[in-house]
mmCIF file with all atom_site columns, C-alpha atoms in Angstrom:
data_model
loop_
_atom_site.group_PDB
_atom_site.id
_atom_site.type_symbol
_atom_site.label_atom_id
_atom_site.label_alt_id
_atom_site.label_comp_id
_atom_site.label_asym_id
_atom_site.label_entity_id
_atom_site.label_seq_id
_atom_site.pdbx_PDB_ins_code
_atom_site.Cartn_x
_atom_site.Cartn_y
_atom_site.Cartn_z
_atom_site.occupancy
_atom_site.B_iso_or_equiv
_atom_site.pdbx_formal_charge
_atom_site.auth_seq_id
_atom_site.auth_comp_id
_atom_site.auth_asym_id
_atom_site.auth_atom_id
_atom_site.pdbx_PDB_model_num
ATOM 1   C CA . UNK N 1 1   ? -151.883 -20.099 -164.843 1.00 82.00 ? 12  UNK N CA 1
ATOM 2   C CA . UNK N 1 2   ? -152.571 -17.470 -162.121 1.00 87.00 ? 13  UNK N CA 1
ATOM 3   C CA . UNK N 1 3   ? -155.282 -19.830 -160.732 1.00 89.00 ? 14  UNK N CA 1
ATOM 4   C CA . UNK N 1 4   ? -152.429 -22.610 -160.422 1.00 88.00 ? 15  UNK N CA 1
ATOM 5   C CA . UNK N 1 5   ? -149.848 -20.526 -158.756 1.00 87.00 ? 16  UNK N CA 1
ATOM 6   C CA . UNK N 1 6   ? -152.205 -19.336 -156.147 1.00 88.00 ? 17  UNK N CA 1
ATOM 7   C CA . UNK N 1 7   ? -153.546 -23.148 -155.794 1.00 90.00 ? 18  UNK N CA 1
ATOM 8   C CA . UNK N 1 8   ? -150.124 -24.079 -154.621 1.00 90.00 ? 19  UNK N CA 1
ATOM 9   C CA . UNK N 1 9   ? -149.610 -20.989 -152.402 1.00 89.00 ? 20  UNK N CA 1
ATOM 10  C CA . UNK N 1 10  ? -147.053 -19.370 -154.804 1.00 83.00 ? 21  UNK N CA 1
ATOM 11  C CA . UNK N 1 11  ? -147.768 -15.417 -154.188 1.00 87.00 ? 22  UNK N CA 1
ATOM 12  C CA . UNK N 1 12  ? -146.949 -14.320 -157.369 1.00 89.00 ? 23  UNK N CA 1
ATOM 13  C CA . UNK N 1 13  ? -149.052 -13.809 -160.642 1.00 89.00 ? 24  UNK N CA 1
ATOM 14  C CA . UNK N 1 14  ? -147.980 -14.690 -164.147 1.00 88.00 ? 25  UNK N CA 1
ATOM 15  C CA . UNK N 1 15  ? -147.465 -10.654 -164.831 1.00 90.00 ? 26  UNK N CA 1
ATOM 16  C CA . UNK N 1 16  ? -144.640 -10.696 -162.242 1.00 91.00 ? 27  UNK N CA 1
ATOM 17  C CA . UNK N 1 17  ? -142.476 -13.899 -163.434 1.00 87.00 ? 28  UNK N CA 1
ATOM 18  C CA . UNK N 1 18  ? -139.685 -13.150 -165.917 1.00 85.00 ? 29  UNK N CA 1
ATOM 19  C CA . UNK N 1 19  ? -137.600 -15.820 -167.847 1.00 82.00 ? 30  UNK N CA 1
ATOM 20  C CA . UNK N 1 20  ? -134.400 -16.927 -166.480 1.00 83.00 ? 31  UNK N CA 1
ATOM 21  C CA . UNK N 1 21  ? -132.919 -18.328 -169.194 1.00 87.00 ? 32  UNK N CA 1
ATOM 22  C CA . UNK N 1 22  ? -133.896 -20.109 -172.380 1.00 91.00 ? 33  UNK N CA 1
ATOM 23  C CA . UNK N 1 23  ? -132.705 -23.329 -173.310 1.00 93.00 ? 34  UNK N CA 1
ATOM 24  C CA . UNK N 1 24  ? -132.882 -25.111 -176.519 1.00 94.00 ? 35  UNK N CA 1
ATOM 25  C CA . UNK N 1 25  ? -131.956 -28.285 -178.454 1.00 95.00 ? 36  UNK N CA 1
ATOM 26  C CA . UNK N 1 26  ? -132.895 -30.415 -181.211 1.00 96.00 ? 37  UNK N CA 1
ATOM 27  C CA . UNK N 1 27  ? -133.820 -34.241 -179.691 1.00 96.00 ? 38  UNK N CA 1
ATOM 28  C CA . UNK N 1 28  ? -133.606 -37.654 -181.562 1.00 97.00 ? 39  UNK N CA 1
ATOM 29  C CA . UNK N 1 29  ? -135.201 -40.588 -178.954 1.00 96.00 ? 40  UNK N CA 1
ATOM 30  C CA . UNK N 1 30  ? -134.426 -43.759 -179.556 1.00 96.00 ? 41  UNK N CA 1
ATOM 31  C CA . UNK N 1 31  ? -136.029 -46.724 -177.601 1.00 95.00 ? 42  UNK N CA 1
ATOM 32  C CA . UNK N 1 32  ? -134.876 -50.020 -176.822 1.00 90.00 ? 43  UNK N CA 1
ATOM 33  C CA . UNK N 1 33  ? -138.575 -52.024 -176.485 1.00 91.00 ? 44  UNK N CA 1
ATOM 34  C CA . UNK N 1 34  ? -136.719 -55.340 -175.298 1.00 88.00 ? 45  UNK N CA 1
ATOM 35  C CA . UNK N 1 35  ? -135.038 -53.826 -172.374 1.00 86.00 ? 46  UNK N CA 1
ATOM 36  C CA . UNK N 1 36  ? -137.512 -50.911 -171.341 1.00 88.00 ? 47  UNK N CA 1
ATOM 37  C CA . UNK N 1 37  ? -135.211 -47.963 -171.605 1.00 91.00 ? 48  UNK N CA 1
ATOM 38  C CA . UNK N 1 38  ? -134.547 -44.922 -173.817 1.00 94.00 ? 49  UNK N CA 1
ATOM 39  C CA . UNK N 1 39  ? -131.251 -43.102 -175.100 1.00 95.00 ? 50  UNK N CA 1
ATOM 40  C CA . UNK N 1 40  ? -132.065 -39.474 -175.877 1.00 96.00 ? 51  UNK N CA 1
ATOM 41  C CA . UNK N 1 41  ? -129.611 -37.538 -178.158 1.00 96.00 ? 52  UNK N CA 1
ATOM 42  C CA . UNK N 1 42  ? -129.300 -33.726 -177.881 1.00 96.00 ? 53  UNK N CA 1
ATOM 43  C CA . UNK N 1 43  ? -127.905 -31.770 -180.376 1.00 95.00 ? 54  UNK N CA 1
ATOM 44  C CA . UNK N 1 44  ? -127.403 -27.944 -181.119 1.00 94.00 ? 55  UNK N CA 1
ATOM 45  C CA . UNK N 1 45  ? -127.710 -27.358 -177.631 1.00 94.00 ? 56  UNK N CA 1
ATOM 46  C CA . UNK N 1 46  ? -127.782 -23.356 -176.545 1.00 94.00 ? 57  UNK N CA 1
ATOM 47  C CA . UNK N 1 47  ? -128.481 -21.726 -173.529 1.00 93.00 ? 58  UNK N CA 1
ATOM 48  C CA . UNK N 1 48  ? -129.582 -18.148 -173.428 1.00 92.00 ? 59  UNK N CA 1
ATOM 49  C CA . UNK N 1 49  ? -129.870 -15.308 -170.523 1.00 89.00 ? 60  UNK N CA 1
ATOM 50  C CA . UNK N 1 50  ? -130.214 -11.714 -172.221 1.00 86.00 ? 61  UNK N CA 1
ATOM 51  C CA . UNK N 1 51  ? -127.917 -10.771 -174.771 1.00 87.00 ? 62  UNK N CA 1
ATOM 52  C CA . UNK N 1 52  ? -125.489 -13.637 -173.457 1.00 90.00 ? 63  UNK N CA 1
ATOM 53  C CA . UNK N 1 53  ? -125.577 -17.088 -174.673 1.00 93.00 ? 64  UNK N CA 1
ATOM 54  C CA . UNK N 1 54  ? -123.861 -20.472 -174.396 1.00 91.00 ? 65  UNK N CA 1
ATOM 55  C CA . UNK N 1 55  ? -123.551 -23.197 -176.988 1.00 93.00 ? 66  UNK N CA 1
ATOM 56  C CA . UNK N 1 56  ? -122.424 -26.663 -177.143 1.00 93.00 ? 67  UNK N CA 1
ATOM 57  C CA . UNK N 1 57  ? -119.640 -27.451 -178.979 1.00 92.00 ? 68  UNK N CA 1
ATOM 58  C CA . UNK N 1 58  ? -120.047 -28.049 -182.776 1.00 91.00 ? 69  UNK N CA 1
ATOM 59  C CA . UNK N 1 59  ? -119.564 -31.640 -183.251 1.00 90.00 ? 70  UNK N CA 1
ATOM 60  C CA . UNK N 1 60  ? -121.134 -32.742 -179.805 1.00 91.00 ? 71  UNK N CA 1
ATOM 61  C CA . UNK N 1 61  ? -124.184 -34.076 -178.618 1.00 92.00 ? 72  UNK N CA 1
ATOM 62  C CA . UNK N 1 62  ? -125.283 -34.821 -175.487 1.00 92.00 ? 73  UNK N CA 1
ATOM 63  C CA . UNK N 1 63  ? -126.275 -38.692 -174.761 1.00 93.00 ? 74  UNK N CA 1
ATOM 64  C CA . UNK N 1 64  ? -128.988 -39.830 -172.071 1.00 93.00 ? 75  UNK N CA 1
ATOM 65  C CA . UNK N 1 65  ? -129.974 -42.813 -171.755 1.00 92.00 ? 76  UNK N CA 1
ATOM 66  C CA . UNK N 1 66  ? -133.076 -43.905 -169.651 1.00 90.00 ? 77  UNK N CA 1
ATOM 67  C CA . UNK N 1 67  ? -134.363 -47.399 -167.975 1.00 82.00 ? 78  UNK N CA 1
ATOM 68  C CA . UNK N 1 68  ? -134.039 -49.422 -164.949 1.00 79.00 ? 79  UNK N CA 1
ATOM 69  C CA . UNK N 1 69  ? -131.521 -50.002 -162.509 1.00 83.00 ? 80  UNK N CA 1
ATOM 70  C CA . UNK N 1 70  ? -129.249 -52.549 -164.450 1.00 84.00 ? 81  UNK N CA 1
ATOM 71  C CA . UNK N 1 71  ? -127.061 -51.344 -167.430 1.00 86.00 ? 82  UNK N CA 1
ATOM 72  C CA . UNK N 1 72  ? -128.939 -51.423 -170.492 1.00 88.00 ? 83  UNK N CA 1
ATOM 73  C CA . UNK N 1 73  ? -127.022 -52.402 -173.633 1.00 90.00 ? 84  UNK N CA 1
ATOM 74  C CA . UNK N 1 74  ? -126.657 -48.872 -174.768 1.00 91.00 ? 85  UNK N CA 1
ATOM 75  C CA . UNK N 1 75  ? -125.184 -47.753 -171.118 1.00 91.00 ? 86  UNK N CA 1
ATOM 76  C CA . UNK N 1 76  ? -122.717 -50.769 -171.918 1.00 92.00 ? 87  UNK N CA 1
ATOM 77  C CA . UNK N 1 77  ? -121.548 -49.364 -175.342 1.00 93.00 ? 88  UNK N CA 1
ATOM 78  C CA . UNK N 1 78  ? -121.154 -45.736 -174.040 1.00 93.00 ? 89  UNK N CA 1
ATOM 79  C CA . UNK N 1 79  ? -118.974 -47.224 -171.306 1.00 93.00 ? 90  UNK N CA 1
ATOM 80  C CA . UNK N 1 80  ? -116.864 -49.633 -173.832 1.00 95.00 ? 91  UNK N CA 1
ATOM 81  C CA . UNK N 1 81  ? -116.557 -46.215 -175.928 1.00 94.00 ? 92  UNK N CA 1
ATOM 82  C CA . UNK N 1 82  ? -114.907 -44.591 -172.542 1.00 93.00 ? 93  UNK N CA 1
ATOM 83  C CA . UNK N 1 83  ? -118.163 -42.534 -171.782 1.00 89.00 ? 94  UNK N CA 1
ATOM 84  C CA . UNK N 1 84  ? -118.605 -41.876 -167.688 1.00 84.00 ? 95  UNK N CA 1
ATOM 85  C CA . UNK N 1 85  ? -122.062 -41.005 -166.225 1.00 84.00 ? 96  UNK N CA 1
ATOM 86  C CA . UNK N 1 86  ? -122.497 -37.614 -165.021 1.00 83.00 ? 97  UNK N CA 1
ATOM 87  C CA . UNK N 1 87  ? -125.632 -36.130 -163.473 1.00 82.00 ? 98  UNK N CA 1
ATOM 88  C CA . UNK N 1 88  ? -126.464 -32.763 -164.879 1.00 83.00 ? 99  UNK N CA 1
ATOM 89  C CA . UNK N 1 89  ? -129.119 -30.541 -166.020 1.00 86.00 ? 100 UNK N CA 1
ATOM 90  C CA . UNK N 1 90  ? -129.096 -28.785 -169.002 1.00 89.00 ? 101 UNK N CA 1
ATOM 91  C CA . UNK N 1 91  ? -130.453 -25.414 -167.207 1.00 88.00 ? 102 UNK N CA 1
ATOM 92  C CA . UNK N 1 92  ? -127.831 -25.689 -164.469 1.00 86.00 ? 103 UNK N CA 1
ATOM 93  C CA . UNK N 1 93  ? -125.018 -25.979 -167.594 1.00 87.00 ? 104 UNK N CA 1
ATOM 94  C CA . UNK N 1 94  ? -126.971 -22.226 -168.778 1.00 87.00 ? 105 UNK N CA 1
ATOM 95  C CA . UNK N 1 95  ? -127.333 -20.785 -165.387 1.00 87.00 ? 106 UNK N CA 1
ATOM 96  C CA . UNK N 1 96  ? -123.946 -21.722 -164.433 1.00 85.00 ? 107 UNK N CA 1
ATOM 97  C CA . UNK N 1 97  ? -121.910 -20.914 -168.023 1.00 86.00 ? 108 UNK N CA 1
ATOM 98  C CA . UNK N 1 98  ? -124.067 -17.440 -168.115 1.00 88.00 ? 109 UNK N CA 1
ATOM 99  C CA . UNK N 1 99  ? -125.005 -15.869 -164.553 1.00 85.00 ? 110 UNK N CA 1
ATOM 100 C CA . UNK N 1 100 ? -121.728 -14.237 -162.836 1.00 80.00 ? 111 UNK N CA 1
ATOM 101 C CA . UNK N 1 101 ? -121.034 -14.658 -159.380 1.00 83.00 ? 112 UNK N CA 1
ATOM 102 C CA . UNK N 1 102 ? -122.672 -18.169 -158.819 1.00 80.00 ? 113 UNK N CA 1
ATOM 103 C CA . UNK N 1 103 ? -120.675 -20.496 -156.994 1.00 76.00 ? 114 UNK N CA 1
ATOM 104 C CA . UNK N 1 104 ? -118.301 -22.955 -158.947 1.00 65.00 ? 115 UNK N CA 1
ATOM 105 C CA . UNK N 1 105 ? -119.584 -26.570 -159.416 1.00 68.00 ? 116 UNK N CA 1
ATOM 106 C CA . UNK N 1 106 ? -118.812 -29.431 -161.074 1.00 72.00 ? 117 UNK N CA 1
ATOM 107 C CA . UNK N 1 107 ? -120.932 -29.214 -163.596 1.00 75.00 ? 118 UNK N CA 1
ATOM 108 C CA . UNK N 1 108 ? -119.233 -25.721 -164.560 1.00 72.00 ? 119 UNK N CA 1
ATOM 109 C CA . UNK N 1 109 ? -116.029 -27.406 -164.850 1.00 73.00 ? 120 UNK N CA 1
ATOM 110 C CA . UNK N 1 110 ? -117.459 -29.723 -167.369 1.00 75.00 ? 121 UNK N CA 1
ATOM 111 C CA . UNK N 1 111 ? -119.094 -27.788 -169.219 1.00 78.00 ? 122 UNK N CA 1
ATOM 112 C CA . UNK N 1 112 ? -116.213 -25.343 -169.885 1.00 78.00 ? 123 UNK N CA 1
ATOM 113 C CA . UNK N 1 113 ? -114.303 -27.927 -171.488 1.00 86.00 ? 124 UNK N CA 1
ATOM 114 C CA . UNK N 1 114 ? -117.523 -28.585 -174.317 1.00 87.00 ? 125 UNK N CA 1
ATOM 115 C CA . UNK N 1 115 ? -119.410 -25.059 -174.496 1.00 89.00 ? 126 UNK N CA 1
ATOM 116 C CA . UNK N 1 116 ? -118.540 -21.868 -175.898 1.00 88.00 ? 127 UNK N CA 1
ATOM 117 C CA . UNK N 1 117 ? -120.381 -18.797 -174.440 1.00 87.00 ? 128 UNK N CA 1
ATOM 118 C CA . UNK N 1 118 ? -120.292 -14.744 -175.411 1.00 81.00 ? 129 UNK N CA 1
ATOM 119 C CA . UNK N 1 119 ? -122.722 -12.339 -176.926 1.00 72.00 ? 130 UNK N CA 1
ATOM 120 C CA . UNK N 1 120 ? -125.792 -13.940 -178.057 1.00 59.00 ? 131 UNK N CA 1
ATOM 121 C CA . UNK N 1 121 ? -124.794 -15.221 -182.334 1.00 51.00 ? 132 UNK N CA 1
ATOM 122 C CA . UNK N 1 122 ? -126.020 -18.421 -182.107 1.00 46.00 ? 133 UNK N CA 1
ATOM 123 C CA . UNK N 1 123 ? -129.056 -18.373 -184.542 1.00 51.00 ? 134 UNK N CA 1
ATOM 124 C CA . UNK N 1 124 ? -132.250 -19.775 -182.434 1.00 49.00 ? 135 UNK N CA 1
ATOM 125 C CA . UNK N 1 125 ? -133.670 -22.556 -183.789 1.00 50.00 ? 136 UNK N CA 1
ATOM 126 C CA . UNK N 1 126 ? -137.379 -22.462 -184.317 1.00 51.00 ? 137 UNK N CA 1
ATOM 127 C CA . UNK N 1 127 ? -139.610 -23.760 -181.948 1.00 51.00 ? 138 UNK N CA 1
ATOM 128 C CA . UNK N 1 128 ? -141.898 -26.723 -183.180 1.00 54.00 ? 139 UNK N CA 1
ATOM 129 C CA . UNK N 1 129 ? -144.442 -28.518 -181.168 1.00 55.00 ? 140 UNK N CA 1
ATOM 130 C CA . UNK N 1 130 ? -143.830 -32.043 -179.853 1.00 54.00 ? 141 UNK N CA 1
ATOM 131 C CA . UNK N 1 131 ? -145.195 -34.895 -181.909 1.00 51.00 ? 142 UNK N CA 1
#
């Protein structure tokens, strides 16, 4: 890794990089062949930063869905269900719920209204490797 960060100029070594913050999720990813995109459902969502840690709502999951420039069928249902599109990251959700003195954004706003954050008592989910 040391050999990539210098490759790209970076002038810092694995030894000095420390983890911002720690997000996790379990993913179902469901594709629609016919039209060429994807819906991606993620659910026990939790962001963590030290002893601090923010959680999605019990009871919510966050929808993506994925394809070309035209409204897939599943975009169409989310909207007919009174779901909006919203561009956000779920990092910037962490880093914004968990790191004081940040500027307010939108996507603060948001997420206030569907995450629940204080002292780190979510239980972490194991990781498991990609299939």
């Amino acid at each position: 890794m040391d050999e990539v960060l210098a490759a790209s100029g970076i002038p810092v070594t694995t030894r000095q990089l420390i983890p911002a913050a720690e997000v996790r999720y379990v993913r179902a990813a469901l594709a629609d062949l016919d039209h060429g995109t994807r819906v991606t459902l993620d659910d026990a969502l939790t962001c963590h930063q030290g002893e601090r840690t923010a959680a999605l709502d019990s009871g919510h999951v966050l929808v993506e869905t994925k394809g070309g420039v035209r409204p897939a069928p599943a975009d169409r249902l989310l909207l007919n269900l009174g779901g909006r599109p919203v561009s956000l990251s779920k990092y910037v959700i962490g880093q914004s719920l968990l790191t004081p003195g940040l500027p307010d954004n939108d996507v603060r706003r948001l997420a206030r209204t569907h995450f629940t954050t204080g002292a780190s008592t979510v239980p972490l989910y194991e990781r498991t490797p990609a299939a």
